[in-house]
Amino acid sequence: MRHIPEFNWAAGVHYGTIKSYAVFDSTIGYNFNPTYCVLLNVNNLTNHVHNEIIGGPELRRHVTLKLTASF
């Protein structure tokens, strides 16, 4: 869980107050063998719409899947 309290933010012509928000993240990984691994990362499990910077996009759930190989 990440909790960000309300704070003032400014960069160039963009300024204002970022409202407080909390998001839940999750990561799970699995090693197939010593060579291959898969990692699933989900940021903002509850899909809470929020802004992290003024003038930036509204953020929602973000899912990444990563496959790695070690030789």
CSV table of C-alpha atoms in Angstrom, one decimal:
chain,number,residue,atom,x,y,z
A,1,MET,CA,0.0,0.0,0.0
A,2,ARG,CA,1.2,3.5,-0.8
A,3,HIS,CA,-0.5,6.5,0.9
A,4,ILE,CA,0.4,9.9,-0.4
A,5,PRO,CA,-0.9,12.9,1.7
A,6,GLU,CA,-2.2,16.1,0.1
A,7,PHE,CA,0.6,18.4,-0.9
A,8,ASN,CA,1.2,21.5,-3.1
A,9,TRP,CA,3.0,21.0,-6.4
A,10,ALA,CA,4.4,23.3,-9.0
A,11,ALA,CA,6.5,23.0,-12.2
A,12,GLY,CA,6.5,25.8,-14.8
A,13,VAL,CA,2.9,26.9,-15.6
A,14,HIS,CA,1.4,23.8,-13.8
A,15,TYR,CA,0.7,24.3,-10.1
A,16,GLY,CA,-1.9,23.4,-7.6
A,17,THR,CA,-2.7,20.9,-4.8
A,18,ILE,CA,-2.4,17.1,-5.3
A,19,LYS,CA,-5.2,15.5,-3.3
A,20,SER,CA,-4.4,12.7,-0.9
A,21,TYR,CA,-4.6,9.1,-2.4
A,22,ALA,CA,-3.8,5.5,-1.5
A,23,VAL,CA,-3.2,2.7,-3.9
A,24,PHE,CA,-2.5,-1.0,-3.4
A,25,ASP,CA,0.2,-2.7,-5.5
A,26,SER,CA,1.0,-6.4,-5.9
A,27,THR,CA,3.8,-8.4,-7.4
A,28,ILE,CA,4.2,-12.2,-7.9
A,29,GLY,CA,6.9,-14.1,-9.5
A,30,TYR,CA,7.6,-17.7,-10.5
A,31,ASN,CA,10.9,-19.4,-11.4
A,32,PHE,CA,10.4,-22.1,-14.0
A,33,ASN,CA,13.9,-23.3,-13.5
A,34,PRO,CA,17.3,-21.6,-12.8
A,35,THR,CA,17.2,-20.0,-16.3
A,36,TYR,CA,13.7,-18.6,-16.8
A,37,CYS,CA,11.5,-16.5,-14.5
A,38,VAL,CA,8.2,-14.7,-15.0
A,39,LEU,CA,7.1,-11.6,-12.9
A,40,LEU,CA,3.6,-10.1,-12.8
A,41,ASN,CA,3.3,-6.6,-11.4
A,42,VAL,CA,0.0,-4.8,-10.8
A,43,ASN,CA,0.0,-1.2,-9.7
A,44,ASN,CA,-3.2,0.3,-8.3
A,45,LEU,CA,-5.1,-3.0,-7.8
A,46,THR,CA,-8.4,-1.2,-7.0
A,47,ASN,CA,-8.2,1.0,-10.1
A,48,HIS,CA,-8.4,4.2,-8.1
A,49,VAL,CA,-8.3,7.2,-10.6
A,50,HIS,CA,-5.8,9.8,-9.4
A,51,ASN,CA,-3.3,12.4,-10.5
A,52,GLU,CA,0.3,12.3,-9.3
A,53,ILE,CA,1.3,15.6,-10.9
A,54,ILE,CA,-0.7,18.7,-11.9
A,55,GLY,CA,-1.0,18.8,-15.7
A,56,GLY,CA,-0.4,15.0,-15.9
A,57,PRO,CA,-2.7,12.2,-16.9
A,58,GLU,CA,-5.2,10.6,-14.7
A,59,LEU,CA,-3.7,7.3,-13.6
A,60,ARG,CA,-5.5,3.9,-13.3
A,61,ARG,CA,-4.4,0.3,-12.9
A,62,HIS,CA,-1.2,-0.6,-14.6
A,63,VAL,CA,-0.2,-4.3,-15.3
A,64,THR,CA,3.2,-5.5,-16.5
A,65,LEU,CA,4.3,-9.0,-17.2
A,66,LYS,CA,8.1,-9.7,-17.5
A,67,LEU,CA,9.9,-12.8,-18.7
A,68,THR,CA,13.6,-13.0,-17.9
A,69,ALA,CA,16.3,-15.5,-18.9
A,70,SER,CA,19.7,-15.9,-17.2
A,71,PHE,CA,22.5,-17.7,-19.1
